Short mmCIF file of C-alpha atoms in Angstrom, two decimals:
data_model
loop_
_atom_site.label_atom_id
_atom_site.label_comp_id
_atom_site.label_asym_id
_atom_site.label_seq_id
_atom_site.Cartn_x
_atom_site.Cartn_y
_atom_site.Cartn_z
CA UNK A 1 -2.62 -20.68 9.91
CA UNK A 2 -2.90 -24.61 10.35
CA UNK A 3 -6.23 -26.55 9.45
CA UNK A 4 -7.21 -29.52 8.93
CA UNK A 5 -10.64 -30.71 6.81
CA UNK A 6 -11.91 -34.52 7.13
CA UNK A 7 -13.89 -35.32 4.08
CA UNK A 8 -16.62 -37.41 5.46
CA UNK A 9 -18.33 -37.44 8.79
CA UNK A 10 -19.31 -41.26 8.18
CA UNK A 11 -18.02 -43.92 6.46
CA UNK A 12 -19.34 -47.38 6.06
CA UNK A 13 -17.25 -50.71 5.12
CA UNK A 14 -18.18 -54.22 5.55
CA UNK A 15 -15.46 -56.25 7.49
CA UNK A 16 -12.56 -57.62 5.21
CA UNK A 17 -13.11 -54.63 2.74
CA UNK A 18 -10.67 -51.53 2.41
CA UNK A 19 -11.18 -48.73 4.49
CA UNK A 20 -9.93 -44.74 3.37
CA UNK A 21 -10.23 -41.92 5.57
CA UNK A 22 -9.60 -38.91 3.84
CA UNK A 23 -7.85 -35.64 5.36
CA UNK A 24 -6.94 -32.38 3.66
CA UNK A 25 -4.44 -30.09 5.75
CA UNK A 26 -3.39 -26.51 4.59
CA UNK A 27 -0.21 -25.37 6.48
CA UNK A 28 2.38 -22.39 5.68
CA UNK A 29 5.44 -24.90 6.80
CA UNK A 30 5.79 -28.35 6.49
CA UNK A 31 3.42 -29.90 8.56
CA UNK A 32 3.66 -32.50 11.21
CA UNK A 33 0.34 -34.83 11.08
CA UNK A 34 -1.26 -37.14 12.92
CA UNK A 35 -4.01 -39.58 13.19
CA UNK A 36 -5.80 -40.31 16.17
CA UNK A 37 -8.68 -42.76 17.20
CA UNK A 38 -10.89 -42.29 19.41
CA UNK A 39 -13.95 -45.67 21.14
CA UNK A 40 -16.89 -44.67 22.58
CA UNK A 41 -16.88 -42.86 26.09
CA UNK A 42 -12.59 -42.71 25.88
CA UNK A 43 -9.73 -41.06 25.13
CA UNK A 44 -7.49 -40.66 21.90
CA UNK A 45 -5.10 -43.11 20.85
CA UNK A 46 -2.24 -41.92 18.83
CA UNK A 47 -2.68 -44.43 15.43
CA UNK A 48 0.76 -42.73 13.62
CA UNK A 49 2.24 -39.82 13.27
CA UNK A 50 3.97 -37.98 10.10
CA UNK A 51 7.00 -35.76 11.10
CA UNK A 52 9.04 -35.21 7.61
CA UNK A 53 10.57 -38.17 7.66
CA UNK A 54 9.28 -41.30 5.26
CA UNK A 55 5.79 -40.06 3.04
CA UNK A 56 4.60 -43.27 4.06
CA UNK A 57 4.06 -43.85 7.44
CA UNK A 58 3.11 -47.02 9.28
CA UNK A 59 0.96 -47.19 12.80
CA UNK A 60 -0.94 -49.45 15.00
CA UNK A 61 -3.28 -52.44 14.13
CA UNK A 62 -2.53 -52.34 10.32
CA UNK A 63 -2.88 -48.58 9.77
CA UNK A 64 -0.94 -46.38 7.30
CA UNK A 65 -1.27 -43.01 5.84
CA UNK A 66 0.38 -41.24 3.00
CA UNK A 67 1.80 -37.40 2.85
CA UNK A 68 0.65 -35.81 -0.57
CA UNK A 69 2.31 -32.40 -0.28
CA UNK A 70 1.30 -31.57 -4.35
CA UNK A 71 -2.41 -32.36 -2.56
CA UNK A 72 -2.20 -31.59 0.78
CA UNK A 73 -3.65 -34.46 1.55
CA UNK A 74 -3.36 -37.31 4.46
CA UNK A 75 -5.33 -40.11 3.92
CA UNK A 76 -5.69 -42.90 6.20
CA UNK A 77 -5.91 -46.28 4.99
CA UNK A 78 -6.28 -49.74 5.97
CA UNK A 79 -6.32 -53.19 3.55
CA UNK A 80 -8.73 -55.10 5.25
CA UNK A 81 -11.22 -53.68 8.25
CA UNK A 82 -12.27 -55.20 11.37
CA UNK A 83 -14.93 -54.90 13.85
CA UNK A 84 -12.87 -53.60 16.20
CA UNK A 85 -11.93 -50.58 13.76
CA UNK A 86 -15.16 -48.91 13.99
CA UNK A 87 -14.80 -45.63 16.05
CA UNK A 88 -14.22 -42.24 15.40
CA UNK A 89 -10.92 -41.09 13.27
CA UNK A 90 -9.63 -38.08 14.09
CA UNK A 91 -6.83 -36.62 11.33
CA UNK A 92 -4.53 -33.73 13.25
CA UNK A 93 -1.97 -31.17 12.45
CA UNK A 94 0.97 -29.68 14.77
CA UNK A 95 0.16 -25.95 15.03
CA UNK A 96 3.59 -23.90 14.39
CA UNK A 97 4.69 -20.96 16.93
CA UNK A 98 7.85 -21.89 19.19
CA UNK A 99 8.20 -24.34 21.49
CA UNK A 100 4.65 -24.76 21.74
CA UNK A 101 2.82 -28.38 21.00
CA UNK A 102 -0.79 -26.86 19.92
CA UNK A 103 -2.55 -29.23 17.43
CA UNK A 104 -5.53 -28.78 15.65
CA UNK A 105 -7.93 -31.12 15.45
CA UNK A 106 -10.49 -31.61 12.27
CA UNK A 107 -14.02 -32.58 13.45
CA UNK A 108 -13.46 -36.26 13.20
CA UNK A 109 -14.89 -39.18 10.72
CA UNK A 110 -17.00 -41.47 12.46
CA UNK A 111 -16.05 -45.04 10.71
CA UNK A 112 -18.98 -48.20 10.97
CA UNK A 113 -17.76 -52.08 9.95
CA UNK A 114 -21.08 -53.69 8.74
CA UNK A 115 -20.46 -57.63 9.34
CA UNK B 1 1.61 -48.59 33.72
CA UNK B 2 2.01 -44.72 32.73
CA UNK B 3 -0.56 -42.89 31.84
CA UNK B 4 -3.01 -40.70 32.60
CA UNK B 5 -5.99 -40.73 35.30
CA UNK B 6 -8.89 -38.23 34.78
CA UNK B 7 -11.53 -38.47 37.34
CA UNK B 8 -14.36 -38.85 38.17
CA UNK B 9 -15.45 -40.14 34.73
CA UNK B 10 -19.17 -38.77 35.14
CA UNK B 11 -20.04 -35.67 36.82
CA UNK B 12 -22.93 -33.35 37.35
CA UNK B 13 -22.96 -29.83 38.03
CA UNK B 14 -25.90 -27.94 39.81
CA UNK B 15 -26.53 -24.20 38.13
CA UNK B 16 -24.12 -21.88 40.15
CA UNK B 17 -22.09 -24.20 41.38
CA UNK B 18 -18.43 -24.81 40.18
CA UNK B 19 -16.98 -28.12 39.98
CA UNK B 20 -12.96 -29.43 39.43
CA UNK B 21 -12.18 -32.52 37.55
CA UNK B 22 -9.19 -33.84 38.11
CA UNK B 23 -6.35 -35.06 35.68
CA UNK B 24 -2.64 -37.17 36.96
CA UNK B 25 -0.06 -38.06 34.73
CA UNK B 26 3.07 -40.28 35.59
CA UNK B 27 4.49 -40.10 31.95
CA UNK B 28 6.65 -37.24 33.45
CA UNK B 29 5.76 -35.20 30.44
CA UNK B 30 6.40 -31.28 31.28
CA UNK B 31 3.19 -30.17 28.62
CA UNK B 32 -0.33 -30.88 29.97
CA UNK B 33 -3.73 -29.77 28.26
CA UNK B 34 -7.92 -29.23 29.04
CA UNK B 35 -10.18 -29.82 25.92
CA UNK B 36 -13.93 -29.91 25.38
CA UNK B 37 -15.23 -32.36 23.20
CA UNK B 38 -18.96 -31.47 21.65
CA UNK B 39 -20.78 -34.33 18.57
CA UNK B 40 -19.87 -32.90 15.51
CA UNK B 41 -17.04 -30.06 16.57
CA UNK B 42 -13.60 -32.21 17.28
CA UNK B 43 -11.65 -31.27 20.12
CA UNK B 44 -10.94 -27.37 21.15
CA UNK B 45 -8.40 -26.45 23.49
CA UNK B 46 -9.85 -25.10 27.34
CA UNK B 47 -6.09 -24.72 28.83
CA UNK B 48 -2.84 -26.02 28.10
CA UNK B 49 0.61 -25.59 30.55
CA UNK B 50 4.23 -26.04 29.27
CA UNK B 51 5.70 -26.20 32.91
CA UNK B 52 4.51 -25.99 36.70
CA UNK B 53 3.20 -22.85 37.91
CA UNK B 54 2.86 -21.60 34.16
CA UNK B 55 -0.47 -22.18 32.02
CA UNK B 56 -2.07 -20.46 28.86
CA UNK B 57 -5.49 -20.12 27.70
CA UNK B 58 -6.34 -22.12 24.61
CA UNK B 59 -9.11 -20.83 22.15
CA UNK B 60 -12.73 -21.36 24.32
CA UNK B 61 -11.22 -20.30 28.23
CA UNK B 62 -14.20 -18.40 29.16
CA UNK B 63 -15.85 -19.77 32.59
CA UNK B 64 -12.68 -21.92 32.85
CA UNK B 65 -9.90 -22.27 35.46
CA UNK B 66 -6.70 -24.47 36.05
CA UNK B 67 -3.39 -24.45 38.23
CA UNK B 68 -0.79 -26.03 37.74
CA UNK B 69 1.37 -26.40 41.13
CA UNK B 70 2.50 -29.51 40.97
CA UNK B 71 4.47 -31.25 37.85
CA UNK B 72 2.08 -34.33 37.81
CA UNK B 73 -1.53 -32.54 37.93
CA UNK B 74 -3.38 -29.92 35.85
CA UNK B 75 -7.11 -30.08 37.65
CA UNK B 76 -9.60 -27.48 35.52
CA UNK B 77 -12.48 -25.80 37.59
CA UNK B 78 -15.72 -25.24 35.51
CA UNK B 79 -16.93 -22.17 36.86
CA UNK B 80 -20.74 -20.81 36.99
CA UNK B 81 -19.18 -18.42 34.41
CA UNK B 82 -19.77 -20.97 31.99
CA UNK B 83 -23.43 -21.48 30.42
CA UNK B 84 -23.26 -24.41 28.63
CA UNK B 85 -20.78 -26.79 30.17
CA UNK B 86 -22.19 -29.93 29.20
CA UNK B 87 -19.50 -32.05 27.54
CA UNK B 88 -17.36 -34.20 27.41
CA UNK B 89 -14.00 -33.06 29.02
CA UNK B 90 -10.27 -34.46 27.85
CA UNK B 91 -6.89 -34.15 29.29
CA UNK B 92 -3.60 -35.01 27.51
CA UNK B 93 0.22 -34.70 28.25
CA UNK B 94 3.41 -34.71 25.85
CA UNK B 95 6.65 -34.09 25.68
CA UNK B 96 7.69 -30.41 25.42
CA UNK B 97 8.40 -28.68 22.14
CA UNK B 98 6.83 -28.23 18.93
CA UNK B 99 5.41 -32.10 17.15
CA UNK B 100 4.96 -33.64 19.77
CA UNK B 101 2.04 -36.50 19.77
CA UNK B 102 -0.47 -36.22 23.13
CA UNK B 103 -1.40 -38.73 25.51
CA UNK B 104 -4.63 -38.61 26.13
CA UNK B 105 -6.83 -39.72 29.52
CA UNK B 106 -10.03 -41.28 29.26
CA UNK B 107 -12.64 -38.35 29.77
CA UNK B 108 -14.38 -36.95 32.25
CA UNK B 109 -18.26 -36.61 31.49
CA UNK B 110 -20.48 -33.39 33.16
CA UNK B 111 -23.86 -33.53 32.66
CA UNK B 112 -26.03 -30.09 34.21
CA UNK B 113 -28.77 -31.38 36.80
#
């Protein structure tokens, strides 16, 4: 079966410092991952998405994450944070079984930018 | 614009009474999905339909109900059945088959009076 574990439930950066978001999947196939964001009171916005392709993929307002297979890891990284970034992260794997589009979400990482 | 509408975005239930919240999508995806969002647990699936007239339970279902008659709407009834049904409520769409990303509405709210 597919899960996904999120490291830490908070994380705290000042603004202009690095921010990591770490995610550990386990999957019997290769995995397709995502990352998600979510601001208060709304929905999910799709920050990238992973599908076998390039190990390092690029998304939305200077976001990237990296595909470890040796350790099944999917860390979400950013050079320099905002104000704007802080929200919750969620990290997100493609559940396998036919033509079905199940994910599985991990319980999220709730990110603060101290000024 | 597409996207999709969830309304009303705050909502409160009496006890015994059921209540629908409603979810529209013009992305004319085929794949629509319910989820519950609770602090601390991520996002579990209520419901989830691949086409019209066709919909499968998802892993907490109980005291649930949807229909899906029409390609653009996938409204989910919160029954009395269901004893805690405070929460935060989600609806999403994609693309059919497997790896697809979801596109996600902004949340409907139900508080119990």
């Amino acid at each position: 079966a597919q899960s996904v574990t999120q490291l830490d439930s908070h994380v705290s950066v000042s603004e202009g410092t690095p921010v990591l978001l770490r995610c550990n999947y386990s999957s019997s196939y290769s995995p397709s991952l995502f990352w998600y964001v979510q601001h208060p009171n709304k929905g999910l916005q799709l920050l990238l998405k992973y599908t076998s392709a390039a190990t390092l993929v690029k998304g939305i307002n200077g976001f990237e994450a990296e595909f470890k297979k040796s350790e099944t890891s999917f860390h979400l990284t950013k050079p320099s944070a905002h104000m704007s970034d802080a929200a919750e992260y969620f990290c997100v794997v493609s559940a396998v079984g036919g033509a079905t589009n199940k994910l599985i979400f991990g319980t999220g990482t709730l990110l603060a930018v101290q000024p | 614009d597409g996207g999709i509408t969830q309304s009303p975005k705050y909502l409160f239930r009496k006890e015994g009474q059921n209540v629908t919240l409603s979810c529209e999508q013009n992305l004319n995806h085929d794949a629509m999905y319910w989820y519950r969002q609770d602090p601390g647990q991520g996002l579990r699936l209520i419901y989830y339909s691949q086409i019209v007239n066709d919909f499968q339970k998802g892993d907490i279902a109980e005291g649930y109900s949807v229909s899906r008659e029409k390609k653009e709407s996938f409204p989910l009834t919160v029954t009395s059945a269901q004893k805690n049904p405070t929460a935060f409520y989600l609806c999403a769409s994609s693309l059919s088959g497997g790896n697809q990303p979801q596109h996600f509405g902004d949340g409907t709210r139900l508080s119990i009076l």
